Coordinates of C-alpha atoms in Angstrom, one line a residue:
M29 CA -13.7 -26.9 -41.2
Q30 CA -12.4 -29.9 -43.2
I31 CA -9.3 -29.3 -45.3
S32 CA -8.1 -31.6 -48.1
Q33 CA -4.5 -32.7 -48.5
Q34 CA -4.5 -31.1 -51.9
D35 CA -5.5 -27.7 -50.3
V36 CA -2.7 -28.1 -47.8
H37 CA 0.0 -29.0 -50.3
Q38 CA -1.0 -26.1 -52.5
A39 CA -1.1 -23.7 -49.6
L40 CA 2.3 -24.7 -48.4
E41 CA 3.7 -24.5 -52.0
R42 CA 2.2 -21.0 -52.4
G43 CA 3.3 -19.8 -49.0
E44 CA -0.2 -19.0 -48.0
F45 CA 0.5 -19.6 -44.3
V46 CA 1.7 -16.3 -42.9
P47 CA 2.8 -15.1 -39.4
H48 CA 1.0 -12.4 -37.5
F49 CA 2.6 -10.7 -34.5
Q50 CA 1.1 -9.6 -31.2
P51 CA 3.2 -7.3 -29.0
I52 CA 4.4 -8.3 -25.5
I53 CA 5.1 -5.5 -23.2
R54 CA 6.8 -4.9 -19.8
L55 CA 4.0 -4.1 -17.4
R56 CA 5.9 -1.8 -15.2
T57 CA 7.2 0.5 -18.0
G58 CA 4.9 -0.2 -21.0
Q59 CA 8.0 -0.7 -23.2
L60 CA 8.0 -3.3 -25.9
Y61 CA 9.6 -6.6 -24.9
G62 CA 8.9 -8.7 -28.0
F63 CA 6.2 -10.4 -30.1
E64 CA 4.4 -13.7 -30.1
M65 CA 4.1 -15.2 -33.6
L66 CA 0.6 -16.5 -34.4
A67 CA -0.3 -18.6 -37.5
R68 CA -2.8 -17.4 -40.1
W69 CA -3.8 -19.0 -43.4
A70 CA -4.3 -16.3 -46.1
H71 CA -6.7 -18.4 -48.2
P72 CA -7.3 -17.0 -51.7
E73 CA -11.0 -17.7 -51.6
L74 CA -12.0 -18.0 -47.9
G75 CA -9.9 -15.1 -46.7
L76 CA -8.0 -15.2 -43.4
I77 CA -8.3 -18.5 -41.6
F78 CA -7.4 -18.7 -37.9
P79 CA -5.3 -21.5 -36.4
G80 CA -8.2 -23.0 -34.5
D81 CA -9.4 -24.3 -37.9
F82 CA -6.3 -26.0 -39.1
I83 CA -3.6 -26.6 -36.4
E84 CA -5.3 -29.7 -34.9
Q85 CA -5.6 -31.2 -38.4
A86 CA -1.9 -30.3 -39.2
E87 CA -0.8 -32.2 -36.1
R88 CA -3.0 -35.2 -36.8
D89 CA -2.1 -35.4 -40.5
G90 CA 1.6 -34.8 -40.1
W91 CA 2.2 -31.5 -41.9
I92 CA 2.7 -29.4 -38.7
S93 CA 6.5 -29.6 -39.0
E94 CA 6.5 -28.1 -42.5
L95 CA 4.0 -25.5 -41.4
T96 CA 6.0 -24.4 -38.4
Y97 CA 9.3 -24.3 -40.4
Q98 CA 7.8 -22.0 -43.0
L99 CA 6.3 -19.7 -40.4
L100 CA 9.5 -19.7 -38.3
R101 CA 11.6 -18.7 -41.3
K102 CA 9.2 -15.9 -42.2
G103 CA 8.8 -14.7 -38.6
L104 CA 12.5 -14.6 -37.8
K105 CA 13.3 -12.6 -41.0
E106 CA 10.6 -10.0 -40.1
I107 CA 11.6 -9.5 -36.5
A108 CA 15.4 -9.6 -37.0
P109 CA 15.9 -6.1 -38.3
L110 CA 13.5 -4.3 -35.9
P111 CA 15.1 -1.8 -33.6
G112 CA 15.4 -2.6 -29.9
E113 CA 16.1 -6.3 -30.5
P114 CA 12.6 -7.6 -29.6
T115 CA 12.1 -11.3 -28.8
L116 CA 10.0 -13.6 -30.8
S117 CA 7.8 -16.2 -29.1
V118 CA 6.7 -19.2 -31.1
N119 CA 4.3 -22.0 -30.1
I120 CA 5.6 -25.5 -30.6
S121 CA 3.2 -28.4 -31.1
P122 CA 3.7 -31.7 -29.2
P123 CA 4.8 -33.8 -32.2
Q124 CA 7.7 -31.5 -33.0
L125 CA 9.3 -32.2 -29.6
H126 CA 10.1 -35.8 -30.6
G127 CA 13.2 -36.5 -32.6
T128 CA 15.9 -34.0 -33.8
S129 CA 14.3 -32.6 -36.9
F130 CA 12.8 -29.5 -35.2
V131 CA 16.1 -28.6 -33.6
D132 CA 17.7 -28.7 -37.0
Q133 CA 14.9 -26.5 -38.4
V134 CA 15.5 -23.9 -35.7
H135 CA 19.2 -23.7 -36.4
E136 CA 18.6 -23.4 -40.2
A137 CA 15.9 -20.7 -39.8
A138 CA 17.9 -18.6 -37.4
A139 CA 21.0 -18.8 -39.5
E140 CA 19.1 -17.8 -42.6
A141 CA 17.6 -14.8 -40.9
N142 CA 20.8 -13.9 -38.9
F143 CA 18.6 -14.0 -35.8
P144 CA 20.3 -14.6 -32.4
L145 CA 18.7 -17.7 -30.8
N146 CA 18.8 -16.0 -27.3
R147 CA 15.9 -13.8 -28.7
L148 CA 13.9 -16.8 -29.7
I149 CA 11.4 -18.1 -27.1
L150 CA 9.8 -21.4 -27.7
E151 CA 6.5 -21.9 -26.0
I152 CA 5.7 -25.5 -24.9
T153 CA 2.2 -26.4 -23.6
E154 CA 1.7 -28.7 -20.6
S155 CA -0.1 -31.2 -22.8
A156 CA 3.0 -31.6 -25.0
L157 CA 5.0 -32.6 -21.9
A158 CA 2.5 -35.2 -20.7
E159 CA 3.0 -37.6 -23.6
D160 CA 6.7 -38.6 -23.3
I161 CA 8.7 -36.6 -20.9
V162 CA 11.9 -38.5 -21.6
S163 CA 11.9 -37.9 -25.3
V164 CA 10.7 -34.3 -24.9
S165 CA 13.4 -33.6 -22.4
K166 CA 16.1 -34.5 -24.9
T167 CA 14.8 -32.1 -27.5
V168 CA 14.2 -29.3 -24.9
Q169 CA 17.8 -29.7 -23.6
S170 CA 19.1 -29.5 -27.2
L171 CA 17.2 -26.3 -27.8
K172 CA 18.4 -24.8 -24.5
I173 CA 22.0 -25.6 -25.3
A174 CA 21.5 -24.0 -28.7
G175 CA 20.7 -20.7 -26.9
C176 CA 16.9 -20.7 -27.2
R177 CA 14.7 -19.7 -24.3
L178 CA 11.8 -21.8 -23.2
A179 CA 8.4 -20.9 -21.9
L180 CA 5.8 -23.1 -20.3
D181 CA 2.5 -22.1 -21.9
D182 CA -1.0 -22.2 -20.4
F183 CA 0.4 -23.0 -17.0
G184 CA -2.2 -24.3 -14.5
T185 CA -4.5 -25.8 -17.1
G186 CA -2.8 -29.2 -17.4
Y187 CA -1.2 -31.8 -15.1
S188 CA 2.1 -32.4 -13.4
S189 CA 3.2 -28.8 -13.9
L190 CA 5.4 -28.7 -10.9
L191 CA 7.3 -31.8 -12.1
H192 CA 7.8 -30.2 -15.5
L193 CA 9.1 -26.9 -13.9
Q194 CA 11.5 -28.9 -11.8
S195 CA 12.8 -31.2 -14.5
L196 CA 13.1 -28.9 -17.6
P197 CA 15.1 -25.7 -18.0
F198 CA 12.3 -23.2 -18.5
D199 CA 12.9 -19.4 -18.6
E200 CA 9.3 -18.1 -18.7
L201 CA 6.0 -19.1 -17.2
K202 CA 2.8 -18.0 -19.0
V203 CA -0.4 -17.3 -17.1
D204 CA -3.3 -18.7 -19.0
R205 CA -5.8 -16.1 -20.4
S206 CA -8.7 -17.9 -18.8
F207 CA -7.5 -16.9 -15.3
V208 CA -6.5 -13.3 -16.4
S209 CA -9.8 -12.6 -18.0
S210 CA -11.8 -13.6 -15.0
M211 CA -9.6 -12.4 -12.1
T212 CA -11.4 -9.0 -11.8
Q213 CA -14.7 -10.8 -11.1
K214 CA -13.5 -14.0 -9.4
H215 CA -11.5 -14.1 -6.2
D216 CA -10.4 -17.7 -6.9
S217 CA -8.9 -16.6 -10.3
R218 CA -7.0 -13.8 -8.6
Q219 CA -5.6 -16.2 -6.1
I220 CA -4.5 -18.6 -8.9
V221 CA -2.8 -15.8 -10.8
A222 CA -1.1 -14.6 -7.6
A223 CA 0.1 -18.2 -6.9
V224 CA 1.4 -18.7 -10.5
V225 CA 3.3 -15.3 -10.4
G226 CA 4.7 -16.1 -6.9
L227 CA 5.8 -19.5 -8.1
G228 CA 7.6 -18.0 -11.1
Q229 CA 9.3 -15.4 -8.8
S230 CA 10.4 -18.2 -6.4
L231 CA 11.9 -20.1 -9.4
S232 CA 13.5 -17.0 -11.0
L233 CA 11.2 -17.4 -14.0
T234 CA 9.9 -14.5 -16.0
T235 CA 6.1 -14.4 -15.8
V236 CA 3.9 -13.5 -18.8
A237 CA 0.2 -12.9 -18.6
E238 CA -1.9 -13.6 -21.7
G239 CA -5.2 -12.0 -22.6
V240 CA -4.7 -8.6 -20.9
E241 CA -7.7 -6.5 -22.1
T242 CA -8.3 -3.8 -19.5
E243 CA -6.3 -1.4 -17.4
E244 CA -7.8 -3.0 -14.2
Q245 CA -6.3 -6.4 -15.2
A246 CA -2.9 -4.7 -16.0
E247 CA -2.8 -3.0 -12.6
I248 CA -3.6 -6.2 -10.7
L249 CA -0.9 -8.1 -12.6
L250 CA 1.6 -5.3 -12.0
W251 CA 1.1 -5.3 -8.2
L252 CA 1.1 -9.1 -8.1
G253 CA 4.6 -8.8 -9.5
C254 CA 3.9 -10.1 -13.1
E255 CA 6.6 -8.8 -15.4
L256 CA 5.2 -9.1 -19.0
G257 CA 1.7 -8.9 -20.5
Q258 CA 0.1 -9.4 -23.9
G259 CA -3.4 -8.9 -25.1
W260 CA -5.7 -6.5 -26.9
L261 CA -5.0 -3.7 -24.4
Y262 CA -1.5 -3.4 -26.0
G263 CA -2.4 -4.5 -29.5
K264 CA -4.0 -7.1 -31.7
P265 CA -2.0 -9.5 -33.9
V266 CA -0.9 -7.7 -37.1
P267 CA 0.7 -9.0 -40.3
A268 CA 4.3 -8.4 -41.1
E269 CA 3.6 -5.4 -43.4
Q270 CA 2.1 -3.5 -40.4
L271 CA 5.1 -4.0 -38.1
D272 CA 6.8 -0.8 -39.1
E273 CA 3.7 1.2 -38.6
M274 CA 3.1 -0.4 -35.2
M275 CA 6.7 0.3 -34.1
K276 CA 6.4 4.0 -35.2
R277 CA 3.1 4.8 -33.5
R278 CA 3.6 2.7 -30.4
Q279 CA 4.1 4.7 -27.3
P280 CA 4.9 3.2 -23.9
H281 CA 1.6 2.1 -22.3
A282 CA 2.4 1.9 -18.6
S283 CA -0.3 1.0 -16.2
N284 CA -1.7 3.8 -14.0
A285 CA -0.7 1.8 -10.9
I286 CA 2.9 2.5 -11.7
L287 CA 2.3 6.2 -11.6
N288 CA 0.7 6.2 -8.1
G289 CA 3.3 8.4 -6.5
M290 CA 6.3 6.6 -8.0
T291 CA 8.5 7.1 -11.0
G292 CA 8.9 4.2 -13.4
R293 CA 12.5 3.7 -12.3
Q294 CA 11.4 3.6 -8.6
S295 CA 8.7 1.1 -9.4
A296 CA 11.0 -1.0 -11.4
T297 CA 13.6 -1.0 -8.6
A298 CA 11.0 -2.1 -6.1
L299 CA 9.7 -4.9 -8.3
E300 CA 13.1 -6.2 -9.1
I301 CA 14.0 -7.0 -5.5
P302 CA 14.0 -10.8 -5.2
P303 CA 11.0 -12.1 -3.4
M304 CA 12.9 -13.7 -0.5
Q305 CA 15.0 -10.6 0.0
R306 CA 11.8 -8.4 -0.1
F307 CA 10.2 -10.8 2.5
A308 CA 13.3 -10.5 4.8
Q309 CA 13.1 -6.7 4.6
L310 CA 9.4 -6.6 5.4
R311 CA 9.9 -9.1 8.3
A312 CA 12.7 -6.9 9.8
I313 CA 10.5 -3.8 9.6
Y314 CA 7.5 -5.8 11.0
D315 CA 9.4 -7.2 14.0
G316 CA 11.3 -3.9 14.6
A317 CA 8.3 -1.7 14.7
P318 CA 7.7 0.1 18.0
V319 CA 4.0 -0.9 17.9
G320 CA 2.2 -4.2 17.9
L321 CA 1.3 -5.3 14.4
A322 CA -0.9 -8.2 13.1
F323 CA -3.0 -9.2 10.2
L324 CA -6.3 -11.0 10.6
D325 CA -8.2 -12.9 7.8
R326 CA -12.0 -12.6 7.4
E327 CA -12.5 -15.3 10.1
M328 CA -10.5 -13.1 12.5
R329 CA -7.6 -15.6 12.5
Y330 CA -4.0 -14.4 13.0
L331 CA -2.1 -14.8 9.8
S332 CA 0.9 -12.8 11.0
I333 CA 1.9 -11.1 14.1
N334 CA 5.0 -9.4 15.5
R335 CA 6.6 -10.0 18.8
R336 CA 5.5 -6.8 20.4
L337 CA 1.8 -7.5 19.9
A338 CA 2.2 -11.1 21.0
A339 CA 3.8 -9.8 24.2
I340 CA 0.9 -7.4 24.8
N341 CA -1.5 -10.4 24.3
G342 CA 0.6 -12.4 26.7
S343 CA 1.3 -15.4 24.4
P344 CA 4.2 -16.4 22.1
M345 CA 3.9 -15.5 18.4
E346 CA 3.7 -19.2 17.4
E347 CA 0.6 -19.7 19.4
H348 CA -1.2 -17.0 17.6
L349 CA -0.8 -18.1 14.1
G350 CA -3.9 -19.8 12.7
R351 CA -5.9 -19.1 15.9
T352 CA -8.7 -16.6 16.3
V353 CA -8.8 -13.4 18.3
A354 CA -11.5 -15.1 20.4
E355 CA -9.1 -17.9 21.3
M356 CA -6.2 -15.6 22.1
I357 CA -7.9 -12.8 24.1
P358 CA -11.3 -14.2 25.1
E359 CA -11.8 -11.7 27.9
F360 CA -11.6 -8.8 25.4
F361 CA -13.1 -10.4 22.4
P362 CA -16.7 -9.1 23.1
T363 CA -15.2 -5.5 23.2
V364 CA -13.0 -5.7 20.0
R365 CA -15.3 -8.0 17.9
P366 CA -17.6 -5.1 16.8
L367 CA -14.6 -3.0 15.9
I368 CA -13.0 -5.8 13.8
E369 CA -16.4 -6.4 12.1
R370 CA -16.6 -2.7 11.2
A371 CA -13.1 -3.0 9.6
L372 CA -14.2 -6.1 7.7
A373 CA -17.1 -4.1 6.4
G374 CA -14.5 -1.6 5.0
E375 CA -14.4 1.1 7.7
V376 CA -11.2 2.4 9.3
V377 CA -11.4 2.2 13.0
A378 CA -8.7 4.2 14.7
G379 CA -7.7 5.5 18.1
V380 CA -9.8 3.2 20.4
E381 CA -8.6 3.0 24.0
L382 CA -8.8 -0.3 25.9
T383 CA -7.7 -0.9 29.5
K384 CA -6.6 -4.4 30.6
P385 CA -5.1 -5.6 33.9
T386 CA -1.4 -6.3 34.2
Q387 CA 0.3 -8.9 36.4
N388 CA -0.1 -6.5 39.2
P389 CA -3.9 -6.5 39.9
K390 CA -3.7 -2.9 41.2
E391 CA -2.3 -1.6 37.9
L392 CA -4.0 -1.3 34.5
R393 CA -2.5 -1.3 31.0
T394 CA -3.9 1.2 28.5
I395 CA -3.8 0.1 24.8
L396 CA -4.6 2.3 21.8
L397 CA -6.2 0.1 19.0
S398 CA -6.6 0.7 15.3
Y399 CA -8.1 -1.6 12.8
E400 CA -7.8 -0.9 9.1
P401 CA -9.4 -3.0 6.3
A402 CA -7.0 -4.6 3.8
F403 CA -8.3 -4.7 0.2
D404 CA -7.2 -7.0 -2.6
E405 CA -6.6 -5.9 -6.2
S406 CA -10.3 -5.6 -7.0
G407 CA -11.3 -3.7 -3.9
E408 CA -12.6 -6.6 -1.8
V409 CA -11.8 -6.7 1.9
I410 CA -9.6 -9.7 2.5
G411 CA -8.6 -9.1 6.1
V412 CA -7.8 -6.5 8.8
S413 CA -4.5 -4.8 9.6
V414 CA -4.1 -4.4 13.4
V415 CA -2.0 -1.8 15.2
L416 CA -1.7 -1.7 19.0
L417 CA 0.2 0.9 20.9
D418 CA 0.8 0.5 24.6
I419 CA 0.2 4.0 26.0
T420 CA 0.3 3.0 29.6
P421 CA 3.5 5.1 30.3
I422 CA 1.9 8.2 28.7
K423 CA -1.3 7.7 30.7
R424 CA 0.7 7.4 33.9
A425 CA 2.7 10.5 33.1
E426 CA -0.5 12.4 32.4
E427 CA -2.0 11.2 35.6
A428 CA 1.1 12.2 37.5
Q429 CA 1.0 15.6 35.9
R430 CA -2.6 16.1 36.8
E431 CA -1.9 15.1 40.4
S432 CA 1.1 17.4 40.6
E433 CA -1.0 20.3 39.2
A434 CA -3.7 19.6 41.7
H435 CA -1.2 19.5 44.6
F436 CA 0.3 22.7 43.4
R437 CA -3.0 24.5 43.0
H438 CA -4.1 23.3 46.5
M439 CA -0.9 24.7 48.0
I440 CA -1.4 28.0 46.2
E441 CA -5.0 28.2 47.6
L442 CA -3.6 27.9 51.1
I443 CA -1.3 30.9 51.0
P444 CA -2.8 34.3 51.8
Q445 CA -1.8 35.9 48.5
I446 CA -3.8 35.4 45.3
P447 CA -1.5 34.5 42.4
W448 CA -2.1 35.8 38.8
I449 CA -0.4 35.7 35.4
I450 CA -1.0 38.2 32.6
D451 CA 0.6 38.4 29.1
P452 CA 2.7 41.4 27.9
E453 CA -0.5 43.3 26.9
G454 CA -2.3 42.8 30.2
R455 CA -4.6 39.8 29.3
A456 CA -5.2 37.4 32.1
L457 CA -3.8 34.0 31.5
D458 CA -4.4 32.4 34.9
V459 CA -5.9 33.4 38.3
S460 CA -6.5 31.7 41.6
Q461 CA -9.8 30.2 42.6
R462 CA -9.9 32.8 45.4
W463 CA -10.1 35.6 42.7
L464 CA -13.3 34.0 41.5
E465 CA -14.7 33.9 45.1
L466 CA -13.6 37.4 45.7
T467 CA -15.1 38.9 42.6
G468 CA -18.1 36.6 42.1
V469 CA -17.2 35.8 38.4
N470 CA -17.2 32.3 36.9
D471 CA -14.4 30.5 35.3
D472 CA -15.0 32.1 31.9
Q473 CA -15.6 35.7 32.9
W474 CA -12.1 36.7 33.9
R475 CA -10.1 35.7 30.8
G476 CA -8.4 38.2 28.5
F477 CA -9.1 41.8 29.5
A478 CA -12.4 40.8 31.2
W479 CA -10.8 40.7 34.6
L480 CA -10.8 44.5 34.5
D481 CA -14.6 44.5 34.6
S482 CA -14.4 43.4 38.3
L483 CA -12.6 46.5 39.3
H484 CA -14.2 49.6 40.9
P485 CA -15.1 52.0 38.0
D486 CA -12.9 54.7 39.4
D487 CA -9.9 52.2 39.6
R488 CA -10.0 50.8 36.0
Q489 CA -8.2 53.5 34.1
P490 CA -5.6 54.2 36.8
T491 CA -4.9 50.5 36.9
I492 CA -4.5 50.3 33.1
D493 CA -2.2 53.4 33.1
A494 CA 0.0 51.9 35.8
M495 CA 0.3 48.6 34.0
H496 CA 1.2 50.4 30.7
R497 CA 4.0 52.3 32.5
S498 CA 5.4 49.0 33.8
F499 CA 5.0 47.4 30.4
Q500 CA 7.1 50.1 28.8
S501 CA 9.7 50.4 31.4
G502 CA 9.9 46.8 32.6
E503 CA 9.7 48.0 36.2
P504 CA 7.7 45.8 38.6
I505 CA 3.9 46.4 38.8
D506 CA 2.7 47.8 42.2
I507 CA -0.9 49.1 42.1
Y508 CA -4.0 49.3 44.3
Y509 CA -7.6 48.7 43.2
R510 CA -10.9 47.7 44.7
V511 CA -13.2 44.7 43.9
R512 CA -16.3 43.2 45.4
R513 CA -18.4 40.0 45.0
S514 CA -21.7 41.7 44.5
K515 CA -23.6 44.9 45.3
D516 CA -24.5 43.4 48.7
H517 CA -20.8 43.0 49.6
P518 CA -18.4 45.7 50.6
W519 CA -15.5 46.7 48.3
Q520 CA -12.2 45.0 49.1
L521 CA -9.0 47.0 48.7
L522 CA -6.3 44.9 47.0
R523 CA -2.6 45.5 46.4
S524 CA -1.3 43.9 43.1
R525 CA 2.4 43.4 42.7
G526 CA 4.2 41.5 39.9
S527 CA 7.4 41.2 37.9
A528 CA 8.2 40.4 34.3
R529 CA 9.5 37.1 33.0
R530 CA 11.8 37.4 30.1
D531 CA 13.2 35.0 27.4
D532 CA 16.8 34.5 26.5
N533 CA 16.7 37.6 24.3
G534 CA 15.4 39.8 27.0
E535 CA 11.8 40.0 25.6
I536 CA 9.0 39.9 28.1
M537 CA 7.1 36.6 27.9
C538 CA 4.5 37.3 30.7
W539 CA 4.0 38.9 34.1
Y540 CA 3.8 36.9 37.3
G541 CA 2.3 38.4 40.4
S542 CA 0.0 38.2 43.4
L543 CA -2.8 40.0 45.2
E544 CA -2.8 41.0 48.8
I545 CA -6.1 41.8 50.5
I546 CA -5.6 45.1 52.4
G547 CA -9.1 45.2 53.9
E548 CA -12.6 46.5 53.3
S549 CA -13.1 50.0 51.8
D550 CA -16.4 51.8 51.7
A551 CA -14.9 54.8 49.9
G552 CA -16.7 55.5 46.6
K553 CA -19.4 52.9 47.3
K554 CA -22.3 53.3 44.9

């Protein structure tokens, strides 16, 4: 819209330009941090006019300085008495950064409102810095010396940003709303936001995200490490007369992500760790892990790997980085490729055994593999976490135990006695193979009390009674009974003797014994 000079002069004289205030919150706690002051023109006939309709003309026609001064005086007076000492962020137009008049205006407005300048944040756009960096730098330095804090606004949308961050004393870095609004749909936008936040952390700058409208956006920003957020999710800009009401009804609006198993204090502590210190801690955990660890991107390239996994693969860590699994372990890639592809499709693949030769061609190494998909903030798979465990010693121990058991059982089978084990109630726990041959039962038919079914009918109850007497007294078992393989075979008379094994408290744990074949017995044959 076109505005006449007369309309402007009248509006300035009448004080029709008024500040509105949008809350800025701490993402990890939901607590109020401060407000950004936004210009509005309360036109008596046209109603509320937004800055997009008059700021550009104010800069072009030269009345931006008077406009900003009026708004600054009003804004500081409104925010100064609020509880909690909130900050006030104010956008500064490029023309105001040339000369010393704006610095004087800031001092006068702050003194008039009794507003500490360390609570005033002046937001400077990249376009303002591109015009005359030398002149701008003088003004910026003067404002910094006065105690003001400085924020670089709309970062990433202009040019020479890194030069500006290096040469000027900024305190905050604002992530442009265009990236925030699209980051839940566009992977590139998320990457840009992550890069901006990471850059801010590396330079010890507070990062502020503009245009936060959804919980999903807030959670992504939180886990990326962004500290502050503003947008309609937390509140729309309101006039000064609604500030008290906003302060009264406002409750901390913490993101759900912060409540995921952690208290606010725990989350705050985790996020306050400096990035380089956090990286060093993770690196120490990574390298000190007793298993092989790696991370693969979607092209199956190694982005990170610890020394243990590199050793398992047989190459130094440095040779893995940036190279594919196919390049590093070509002989096993056909086997692991479908497993990695399943993980890239979102499936957890765990507990897969793989054998590979060692330097000794007669020996094999057994590896337990697990592949788990890694998701970004929007749920897309961005890579695969790899865990390798060398279980060769376990496999060798199991094999040695199996061989030992086989040798022991073979030796048992060679002796004339038939060993047995029963529990304190008389259930069979283990018998020799010769018992199966002698009675004709299979491997499942003797367990528990079923072994008694193989006895001669006249011997079952006397055997049970004799065992119970031993169970009660603890005296050794010494009984006779008959068994046979089938009706076509004669009864064999056996002598069963055994003793109790006790624990440290004297309680019977089980009974060990053996059977001795006395000979054939036709007595009682049916």
